[in-house]
Structures are given as structure tokens and as C-alpha cells.
PDB file of C-alpha atoms in Angstrom:
ATOM      1  CA  GLU A   9     -22.574 -22.443  16.809  1.00 59.00           C
ATOM      2  CA  LYS A  10     -22.948 -22.532  13.301  1.00 56.00           C
ATOM      3  CA  ALA A  11     -21.110 -19.337  12.702  1.00 57.00           C
ATOM      4  CA  LYS A  12     -17.998 -21.299  14.612  1.00 55.00           C
ATOM      5  CA  ALA A  13     -18.438 -23.914  12.737  1.00 52.00           C
ATOM      6  CA  LEU A  14     -17.641 -21.760   9.401  1.00 46.00           C
ATOM      7  CA  VAL A  15     -15.410 -20.022  10.745  1.00 46.00           C
ATOM      8  CA  LYS A  16     -13.650 -23.844  11.910  1.00 52.00           C
ATOM      9  CA  THR A  17     -13.764 -25.034   8.448  1.00 51.00           C
ATOM     10  CA  ALA A  18     -12.394 -21.993   6.938  1.00 48.00           C
ATOM     11  CA  ALA A  19      -9.668 -22.092   9.143  1.00 49.00           C
ATOM     12  CA  SER A  20      -8.752 -26.102   8.416  1.00 52.00           C
ATOM     13  CA  LYS A  21      -8.800 -25.492   4.500  1.00 54.00           C
ATOM     14  CA  ILE A  22      -5.529 -22.252   5.246  1.00 62.00           C
ATOM     15  CA  ASP A  23      -2.197 -23.680   4.265  1.00 69.00           C
ATOM     16  CA  LEU A  24      -0.259 -22.101   6.087  1.00 73.00           C
ATOM     17  CA  LYS A  25       2.678 -23.357   4.330  1.00 75.00           C
ATOM     18  CA  LYS A  26       1.206 -21.867   0.864  1.00 77.00           C
ATOM     19  CA  LEU A  27       0.043 -18.682   2.967  1.00 77.00           C
ATOM     20  CA  LEU A  28       3.635 -17.380   4.209  1.00 80.00           C
ATOM     21  CA  LEU A  29       4.963 -17.985   0.421  1.00 84.00           C
ATOM     22  CA  SER A  30       2.294 -16.443  -0.810  1.00 78.00           C
ATOM     23  CA  THR A  31       3.152 -12.862   1.266  1.00 84.00           C
ATOM     24  CA  VAL A  32       6.921 -13.401   1.459  1.00 86.00           C
ATOM     25  CA  LYS A  33       6.844 -13.609  -2.898  1.00 90.00           C
ATOM     26  CA  ASN A  34       4.578 -10.804  -3.166  1.00 92.00           C
ATOM     27  CA  LYS A  35       6.226  -7.932  -5.030  1.00 95.00           C
ATOM     28  CA  GLN A  36       3.254  -5.381  -4.482  1.00 95.00           C
ATOM     29  CA  ALA A  37       2.918  -6.461  -1.207  1.00 94.00           C
ATOM     30  CA  TRP A  38       6.338  -5.575  -0.067  1.00 95.00           C
ATOM     31  CA  ILE A  39       6.782  -2.499  -2.635  1.00 96.00           C
ATOM     32  CA  TRP A  40       3.624  -0.994  -1.287  1.00 96.00           C
ATOM     33  CA  GLY A  41       4.386  -1.830   2.998  1.00 96.00           C
ATOM     34  CA  PHE A  42       7.413   0.126   2.102  1.00 96.00           C
ATOM     35  CA  TYR A  43       5.743   3.185   0.192  1.00 97.00           C
ATOM     36  CA  ILE A  44       3.293   3.316   3.483  1.00 96.00           C
ATOM     37  CA  SER A  45       6.633   2.775   6.134  1.00 96.00           C
ATOM     38  CA  THR A  46       8.721   5.448   3.974  1.00 96.00           C
ATOM     39  CA  LEU A  47       6.197   8.543   4.431  1.00 95.00           C
ATOM     40  CA  ASN A  48       5.004   7.704   7.843  1.00 94.00           C
ATOM     41  CA  LEU A  49       8.633   7.685   9.520  1.00 95.00           C
ATOM     42  CA  SER A  50       8.176  11.722   9.790  1.00 92.00           C
ATOM     43  CA  VAL A  51       5.265  10.697  12.256  1.00 92.00           C
ATOM     44  CA  MET A  52       7.342   8.506  14.714  1.00 91.00           C
ATOM     45  CA  LEU A  53      10.628  10.570  14.307  1.00 93.00           C
ATOM     46  CA  LEU A  54       9.232  14.820  14.210  1.00 93.00           C
ATOM     47  CA  GLY A  55       5.947  13.900  15.681  1.00 92.00           C
ATOM     48  CA  ALA A  56       6.465  11.402  18.398  1.00 85.00           C
ATOM     49  CA  LEU A  57      10.464  11.374  19.332  1.00 87.00           C
ATOM     50  CA  TRP A  58      12.447  14.821  18.276  1.00 93.00           C
ATOM     51  CA  GLY A  59      10.139  16.743  16.720  1.00 95.00           C
ATOM     52  CA  CYS A  60       9.567  18.708  20.314  1.00 96.00           C
ATOM     53  CA  LEU A  61      13.251  18.565  20.861  1.00 95.00           C
ATOM     54  CA  PHE A  62      13.774  20.029  17.297  1.00 96.00           C
ATOM     55  CA  LEU A  63      11.738  23.214  18.218  1.00 96.00           C
ATOM     56  CA  MET A  64      13.174  23.569  21.695  1.00 95.00           C
ATOM     57  CA  GLN A  65      16.560  23.427  20.726  1.00 95.00           C
ATOM     58  CA  VAL A  66      17.090  25.223  17.169  1.00 94.00           C
ATOM     59  CA  TYR A  67      13.538  27.594  17.868  1.00 94.00           C
ATOM     60  CA  GLY A  68      14.532  28.411  21.320  1.00 93.00           C
ATOM     61  CA  LEU A  69      10.590  27.018  22.353  1.00 96.00           C
ATOM     62  CA  ASN A  70       9.431  26.182  25.667  1.00 96.00           C
ATOM     63  CA  LYS A  71       8.454  22.816  25.622  1.00 95.00           C
ATOM     64  CA  GLY A  72       4.233  23.195  25.575  1.00 96.00           C
ATOM     65  CA  THR A  73       4.351  25.372  22.373  1.00 97.00           C
ATOM     66  CA  ALA A  74       7.384  23.205  20.759  1.00 97.00           C
ATOM     67  CA  SER A  75       4.696  19.983  22.031  1.00 96.00           C
ATOM     68  CA  LEU A  76       1.929  21.622  20.406  1.00 97.00           C
ATOM     69  CA  ILE A  77       3.517  22.301  16.803  1.00 97.00           C
ATOM     70  CA  THR A  78       4.454  18.887  16.615  1.00 97.00           C
ATOM     71  CA  MET A  79       1.028  17.254  17.392  1.00 96.00           C
ATOM     72  CA  MET A  80      -0.108  19.138  14.899  1.00 97.00           C
ATOM     73  CA  ILE A  81       1.671  16.335  12.323  1.00 97.00           C
ATOM     74  CA  PHE A  82      -0.980  14.071  13.598  1.00 97.00           C
ATOM     75  CA  PHE A  83      -3.897  16.212  12.696  1.00 97.00           C
ATOM     76  CA  GLY A  84      -2.763  16.226   9.485  1.00 97.00           C
ATOM     77  CA  THR A  85      -2.374  12.434   9.395  1.00 97.00           C
ATOM     78  CA  ILE A  86      -6.295  12.554  10.867  1.00 97.00           C
ATOM     79  CA  VAL A  87      -7.922  15.233   8.488  1.00 98.00           C
ATOM     80  CA  GLY A  88      -5.647  13.630   5.142  1.00 98.00           C
ATOM     81  CA  SER A  89      -6.182  10.160   5.868  1.00 97.00           C
ATOM     82  CA  PRO A  90      -9.692  10.326   4.870  1.00 97.00           C
ATOM     83  CA  LEU A  91      -8.799  12.824   1.749  1.00 97.00           C
ATOM     84  CA  MET A  92      -6.268  10.868   0.310  1.00 98.00           C
ATOM     85  CA  GLY A  93      -8.288   8.098   0.035  1.00 96.00           C
ATOM     86  CA  PHE A  94     -11.414   9.710  -1.632  1.00 97.00           C
ATOM     87  CA  LEU A  95      -8.789  11.396  -4.009  1.00 97.00           C
ATOM     88  CA  SER A  96      -7.722   8.504  -4.865  1.00 97.00           C
ATOM     89  CA  ASP A  97     -10.630   6.070  -5.269  1.00 96.00           C
ATOM     90  CA  SER A  98     -12.107   9.795  -6.913  1.00 96.00           C
ATOM     91  CA  LEU A  99      -9.180   9.496 -10.141  1.00 96.00           C
ATOM     92  CA  SER A 100      -9.207   5.197  -9.832  1.00 95.00           C
ATOM     93  CA  ARG A 101      -5.400   5.633  -9.544  1.00 96.00           C
ATOM     94  CA  ARG A 102      -2.687   5.054  -7.025  1.00 97.00           C
ATOM     95  CA  LYS A 103       0.045   5.795  -7.730  1.00 97.00           C
ATOM     96  CA  LEU A 104      -0.476   9.442  -9.012  1.00 97.00           C
ATOM     97  CA  PRO A 105      -1.264  10.662  -6.251  1.00 97.00           C
ATOM     98  CA  SER A 106       0.872   8.752  -3.853  1.00 97.00           C
ATOM     99  CA  LEU A 107       3.234  10.229  -6.095  1.00 97.00           C
ATOM    100  CA  PHE A 108       2.375  13.403  -5.717  1.00 98.00           C
ATOM    101  CA  PHE A 109       2.002  13.735  -2.544  1.00 98.00           C
ATOM    102  CA  SER A 110       5.554  12.352  -1.776  1.00 97.00           C
ATOM    103  CA  SER A 111       7.064  14.995  -3.642  1.00 97.00           C
ATOM    104  CA  LEU A 112       4.836  17.367  -1.565  1.00 98.00           C
ATOM    105  CA  SER A 113       6.261  15.948   1.431  1.00 98.00           C
ATOM    106  CA  LEU A 114       9.740  16.390   0.443  1.00 97.00           C
ATOM    107  CA  ILE A 115       9.544  19.955  -0.123  1.00 97.00           C
ATOM    108  CA  ASN A 116       7.433  20.450   3.317  1.00 97.00           C
ATOM    109  CA  LEU A 117      10.493  18.723   4.842  1.00 97.00           C
ATOM    110  CA  LEU A 118      13.272  20.359   3.660  1.00 96.00           C
ATOM    111  CA  LEU A 119      11.462  23.409   4.708  1.00 96.00           C
ATOM    112  CA  ILE A 120      10.917  22.039   7.926  1.00 95.00           C
ATOM    113  CA  VAL A 121      14.391  21.232   8.229  1.00 93.00           C
ATOM    114  CA  TYR A 122      16.806  23.536   6.001  1.00 92.00           C
ATOM    115  CA  MET A 123      14.720  26.611   6.712  1.00 92.00           C
ATOM    116  CA  THR A 124      14.851  27.536  10.200  1.00 87.00           C
ATOM    117  CA  HIS A 125      13.884  31.266  10.571  1.00 91.00           C
ATOM    118  CA  TRP A 126       9.736  30.491  10.515  1.00 95.00           C
ATOM    119  CA  SER A 127       7.368  32.110  12.358  1.00 96.00           C
ATOM    120  CA  THR A 128       5.525  30.600  15.370  1.00 96.00           C
ATOM    121  CA  PRO A 129       2.372  30.156  13.025  1.00 97.00           C
ATOM    122  CA  MET A 130       4.254  29.352  10.109  1.00 97.00           C
ATOM    123  CA  LEU A 131       5.273  26.129  12.004  1.00 97.00           C
ATOM    124  CA  TYR A 132       2.117  25.285  13.128  1.00 98.00           C
ATOM    125  CA  ILE A 133       1.001  24.983   9.608  1.00 98.00           C
ATOM    126  CA  LEU A 134       3.843  23.360   7.938  1.00 98.00           C
ATOM    127  CA  PHE A 135       3.714  20.227  10.450  1.00 98.00           C
ATOM    128  CA  PHE A 136       0.273  20.510   9.894  1.00 98.00           C
ATOM    129  CA  THR A 137       1.248  20.002   6.404  1.00 98.00           C
ATOM    130  CA  LEU A 138       3.354  16.858   6.895  1.00 98.00           C
ATOM    131  CA  GLY A 139       0.942  15.010   9.050  1.00 97.00           C
ATOM    132  CA  PHE A 140      -1.580  15.833   5.882  1.00 98.00           C
ATOM    133  CA  LEU A 141       0.502  15.297   2.527  1.00 98.00           C
ATOM    134  CA  THR A 142       1.932  11.967   4.442  1.00 97.00           C
ATOM    135  CA  SER A 143      -1.299  11.197   4.642  1.00 97.00           C
ATOM    136  CA  ALA A 144      -0.856   9.346   1.504  1.00 97.00           C
ATOM    137  CA  GLN A 145       0.512   5.788   3.228  1.00 97.00           C
ATOM    138  CA  ILE A 146      -3.078   5.064   3.193  1.00 96.00           C
ATOM    139  CA  ILE A 147      -3.405   4.800  -0.307  1.00 97.00           C
ATOM    140  CA  GLY A 148      -0.288   1.765   0.275  1.00 96.00           C
ATOM    141  CA  TYR A 149      -3.265  -0.394   1.497  1.00 96.00           C
ATOM    142  CA  PRO A 150      -6.267  -0.662  -0.727  1.00 95.00           C
ATOM    143  CA  ALA A 151      -3.388  -0.989  -3.234  1.00 96.00           C
ATOM    144  CA  ILE A 152      -1.993  -4.021  -1.687  1.00 95.00           C
ATOM    145  CA  SER A 153      -5.227  -5.394  -1.641  1.00 93.00           C
ATOM    146  CA  GLU A 154      -6.184  -5.142  -5.102  1.00 94.00           C
ATOM    147  CA  ASN A 155      -2.437  -6.603  -6.074  1.00 92.00           C
ATOM    148  CA  THR A 156      -2.844  -9.765  -4.287  1.00 90.00           C
ATOM    149  CA  PRO A 157      -5.941 -12.177  -3.967  1.00 88.00           C
ATOM    150  CA  HIS A 158      -8.448 -12.169  -2.030  1.00 84.00           C
ATOM    151  CA  GLU A 159      -7.949 -15.079   0.204  1.00 82.00           C
ATOM    152  CA  TYR A 160      -4.237 -13.458   1.309  1.00 85.00           C
ATOM    153  CA  ALA A 161      -4.892 -10.278   1.616  1.00 88.00           C
ATOM    154  CA  GLY A 162      -5.543 -10.249   5.095  1.00 88.00           C
ATOM    155  CA  SER A 163      -1.681 -11.562   5.761  1.00 89.00           C
ATOM    156  CA  ALA A 164      -0.407  -8.923   3.157  1.00 89.00           C
ATOM    157  CA  LEU A 165      -1.598  -5.847   4.806  1.00 92.00           C
ATOM    158  CA  GLY A 166       0.416  -7.805   8.074  1.00 92.00           C
ATOM    159  CA  LEU A 167       3.605  -7.837   5.777  1.00 90.00           C
ATOM    160  CA  ALA A 168       2.780  -4.469   5.157  1.00 90.00           C
ATOM    161  CA  SER A 169       2.225  -4.023   9.568  1.00 92.00           C
ATOM    162  CA  VAL A 170       5.641  -5.366  10.272  1.00 93.00           C
ATOM    163  CA  LEU A 171       7.865  -3.197   7.649  1.00 92.00           C
ATOM    164  CA  ILE A 172       5.539   0.295   9.127  1.00 90.00           C
ATOM    165  CA  MET A 173       7.148  -1.065  12.811  1.00 92.00           C
ATOM    166  CA  LEU A 174      10.728  -1.913  11.255  1.00 93.00           C
ATOM    167  CA  LEU A 175      11.560   1.184   9.854  1.00 93.00           C
ATOM    168  CA  PRO A 176      11.119   2.824  13.085  1.00 90.00           C
ATOM    169  CA  ALA A 177      13.051   0.038  15.065  1.00 91.00           C
ATOM    170  CA  ILE A 178      15.830   0.037  12.445  1.00 92.00           C
ATOM    171  CA  THR A 179      15.784   4.427  11.995  1.00 93.00           C
ATOM    172  CA  GLN A 180      15.508   5.299  15.794  1.00 91.00           C
ATOM    173  CA  PRO A 181      18.851   4.244  16.613  1.00 92.00           C
ATOM    174  CA  LEU A 182      20.595   5.594  13.174  1.00 94.00           C
ATOM    175  CA  PHE A 183      19.198   9.251  14.040  1.00 94.00           C
ATOM    176  CA  GLY A 184      20.156   8.989  17.839  1.00 92.00           C
ATOM    177  CA  TRP A 185      23.105   7.244  16.335  1.00 94.00           C
ATOM    178  CA  LEU A 186      24.046  10.835  13.429  1.00 94.00           C
ATOM    179  CA  MET A 187      23.124  13.317  16.267  1.00 93.00           C
ATOM    180  CA  ASP A 188      25.487  12.362  18.445  1.00 92.00           C
ATOM    181  CA  SER A 189      28.329  11.110  15.774  1.00 90.00           C
ATOM    182  CA  HIS A 190      28.856  15.432  15.356  1.00 85.00           C
ATOM    183  CA  TRP A 191      28.000  16.558  18.799  1.00 92.00           C
ATOM    184  CA  ASN A 192      30.071  18.085  20.591  1.00 92.00           C
ATOM    185  CA  GLY A 193      29.079  16.443  23.911  1.00 92.00           C
ATOM    186  CA  LYS A 194      27.259  19.845  25.709  1.00 93.00           C
ATOM    187  CA  LYS A 195      24.513  19.127  29.128  1.00 92.00           C
ATOM    188  CA  ILE A 196      22.608  21.056  30.239  1.00 90.00           C
ATOM    189  CA  ASN A 197      20.776  20.094  33.848  1.00 88.00           C
ATOM    190  CA  GLY A 198      21.744  16.281  31.860  1.00 87.00           C
ATOM    191  CA  VAL A 199      19.813  17.541  28.854  1.00 87.00           C
ATOM    192  CA  ALA A 200      21.876  17.078  25.037  1.00 92.00           C
ATOM    193  CA  GLN A 201      22.770  20.327  23.896  1.00 94.00           C
ATOM    194  CA  TYR A 202      22.586  19.464  20.256  1.00 95.00           C
ATOM    195  CA  THR A 203      23.206  22.240  17.345  1.00 93.00           C
ATOM    196  CA  LEU A 204      21.072  23.166  13.933  1.00 93.00           C
ATOM    197  CA  ASN A 205      24.550  21.330  12.060  1.00 94.00           C
ATOM    198  CA  ASN A 206      23.414  18.553  14.750  1.00 94.00           C
ATOM    199  CA  PHE A 207      19.589  17.978  13.816  1.00 95.00           C
ATOM    200  CA  HIS A 208      20.742  18.223   9.518  1.00 94.00           C
ATOM    201  CA  HIS A 209      22.278  15.074  10.172  1.00 93.00           C
ATOM    202  CA  GLY A 210      20.007  13.205  12.117  1.00 94.00           C
ATOM    203  CA  LEU A 211      16.857  14.082   9.715  1.00 95.00           C
ATOM    204  CA  MET A 212      18.836  13.902   6.747  1.00 95.00           C
ATOM    205  CA  ILE A 213      17.048  10.633   7.113  1.00 96.00           C
ATOM    206  CA  LEU A 214      13.838  11.730   6.191  1.00 96.00           C
ATOM    207  CA  ILE A 215      15.095  13.090   3.459  1.00 96.00           C
ATOM    208  CA  VAL A 216      16.208  10.223   2.254  1.00 96.00           C
ATOM    209  CA  THR A 217      13.170   8.306   3.695  1.00 96.00           C
ATOM    210  CA  CYS A 218      10.935  10.143   1.250  1.00 96.00           C
ATOM    211  CA  ILE A 219      13.019   9.655  -2.021  1.00 97.00           C
ATOM    212  CA  VAL A 220      12.906   6.276  -1.320  1.00 97.00           C
ATOM    213  CA  SER A 221       9.189   6.235  -1.369  1.00 97.00           C
ATOM    214  CA  MET A 222       8.770   8.091  -4.720  1.00 97.00           C
ATOM    215  CA  LEU A 223      11.148   5.910  -6.156  1.00 97.00           C
ATOM    216  CA  LEU A 224       9.191   2.719  -4.998  1.00 97.00           C
ATOM    217  CA  VAL A 225       5.050   4.412  -6.782  1.00 97.00           C
ATOM    218  CA  LEU A 226       7.175   4.863  -9.749  1.00 97.00           C
ATOM    219  CA  ILE A 227       8.308   1.122  -9.777  1.00 96.00           C
ATOM    220  CA  SER A 228       4.882  -0.508  -8.382  1.00 96.00           C
ATOM    221  CA  LYS A 229       2.040  -1.502 -10.258  1.00 94.00           C
ATOM    222  CA  GLU A 230      -0.729   0.422 -10.997  1.00 94.00           C
ATOM    223  CA  THR A 231      -4.362  -0.665  -9.931  1.00 93.00           C
ATOM    224  CA  PHE A 232      -6.472   1.707 -10.990  1.00 93.00           C
ATOM    225  CA  CYS A 233      -8.825   0.941  -7.570  1.00 91.00           C
ATOM    226  CA  GLN A 234      -9.541  -2.299  -9.036  1.00 90.00           C
ATOM    227  CA  SER A 235      -9.101  -5.899  -7.409  1.00 80.00           C
ATOM    228  CA  SER A 236      -6.382  -8.474  -9.396  1.00 63.00           C
ATOM    229  CA  VAL A 237      -8.668 -10.630 -10.840  1.00 54.00           C
ATOM    230  CA  HIS A 238     -11.376  -8.154 -11.784  1.00 58.00           C
ATOM    231  CA  ARG A 239      -8.486  -6.963 -13.956  1.00 52.00           C
ATOM    232  CA  GLN A 240      -7.541 -10.135 -15.106  1.00 56.00           C
ATOM    233  CA  ASN A 241     -11.378 -10.786 -16.215  1.00 58.00           C
ATOM    234  CA  ASN A 242     -10.904  -6.947 -17.807  1.00 58.00           C
ATOM    235  CA  ALA A 243      -8.145  -8.106 -19.745  1.00 51.00           C
ATOM    236  CA  VAL A 244     -10.022 -11.514 -21.376  1.00 46.00           C
TER     237      VAL A 244
END
């Protein structure tokens, strides 16, 4: 009962209007939120939606093998996420590792999209590496918290979560439209048959958003892994 009373008292002190305004005006929350969402887009579009079809129609792989290869993106993310957080904390930097791994993610995407002569084992490696490198998105979460007053950190992270879902919601239909814009209309058993050129048009979204992620890091504020209050006290 005492705990419930404390929660109720704390909730009653929250100024919802001030909370929302502070979140909306938090420039760094927007920047890092979009950084997370742009890097996460490869997981959403290649890992969950189009990667399997890409491998089947461009490489001629069967559905089982194509599914296993795209699944490697998620394994890469699982392995990479804690390592990215550890590296960022060890360096006491948020911007440097974010920019570095975004750059490598771009190179990895270019290899997957524009060099389509890879062997099946190499495709496993490339897709795992893509998941590993894009897991640098995890650095955006502490960066948001450290750029936000403690009492508003939860709402700022909530904004990032909205952006993570919003970008795929916008780009998924755009991806399909780009694929269809140069499609010859060919179908086999009701399944659209796309060419490599069609996939190049659609996957260009990932190339562009990866470049955007790098630009976002450049305009972000370095926290040196310290909260805004801590940095202010050190500056005094």
C-alpha cells in the first residue's frame, strides 16, 4: 500500500503538458531516435520482409536457404548489441562508434545490393555482418537518456520507439512502389517475378537511410557517456 501511495503521489506531480513539450522540443531525442530507426530499417526490410524474396529471385536459392540467410541478420544483432554498448561505454563516446559502424553498414549494404556474385556461405557472413554492424543503433538509447533530464528520459525514449515504428511504416509501401515502378508485370503461380534492377530501385532506400544515419551522428551532441546534469556540474 505504501508503494502504491508513493507511485500515486509521484504521478500526481507530473505536468503532462510540460512533459510533452519537453519531449517534442528535445532536439537530441529526435536526432538519435531517427538514427536508431534508420539503422534498424535494414533489419525491418531485409530481415523481416524482402530479404528472402531477394535471395530467391536474384540468387535462385530455395525458400529454406533464403530464410536461414536472412535470419542471420537477427543473429548478428543479438551478438552485436551488447558488444556495441560495451565498446561505446569503454571509449566513453557515443558519436565515434555510431559513425564508424554506420559507415561500415553502408559498405556492407553496397556489397549485398550491388555485388550479386556471392557464394551461399559468403551470403551467410554478409547478412550476419549486416545485423552485427547495424546493432550500433543500440548506442542511440543511452545517448537519448544522457541528453535528457532524468525526469523526462522515459518520454524521450518513447519518442524514439515511435520513430522506430514510423519509418518502416512509411518506407515499406514506398519500397513496394519502387519495385513495381519498373516491373514488367511477370508472375509465376501468382507470385511477382522481380529482376535485379527492380530490387536495386527498392533497396536504394536502405542505402539512402544509412547515409542519413551518418549525417545524423555528425549533427548530434556527444555526451561522453555522462548525463546532462553531470556535464553541467563538471562545466561549473
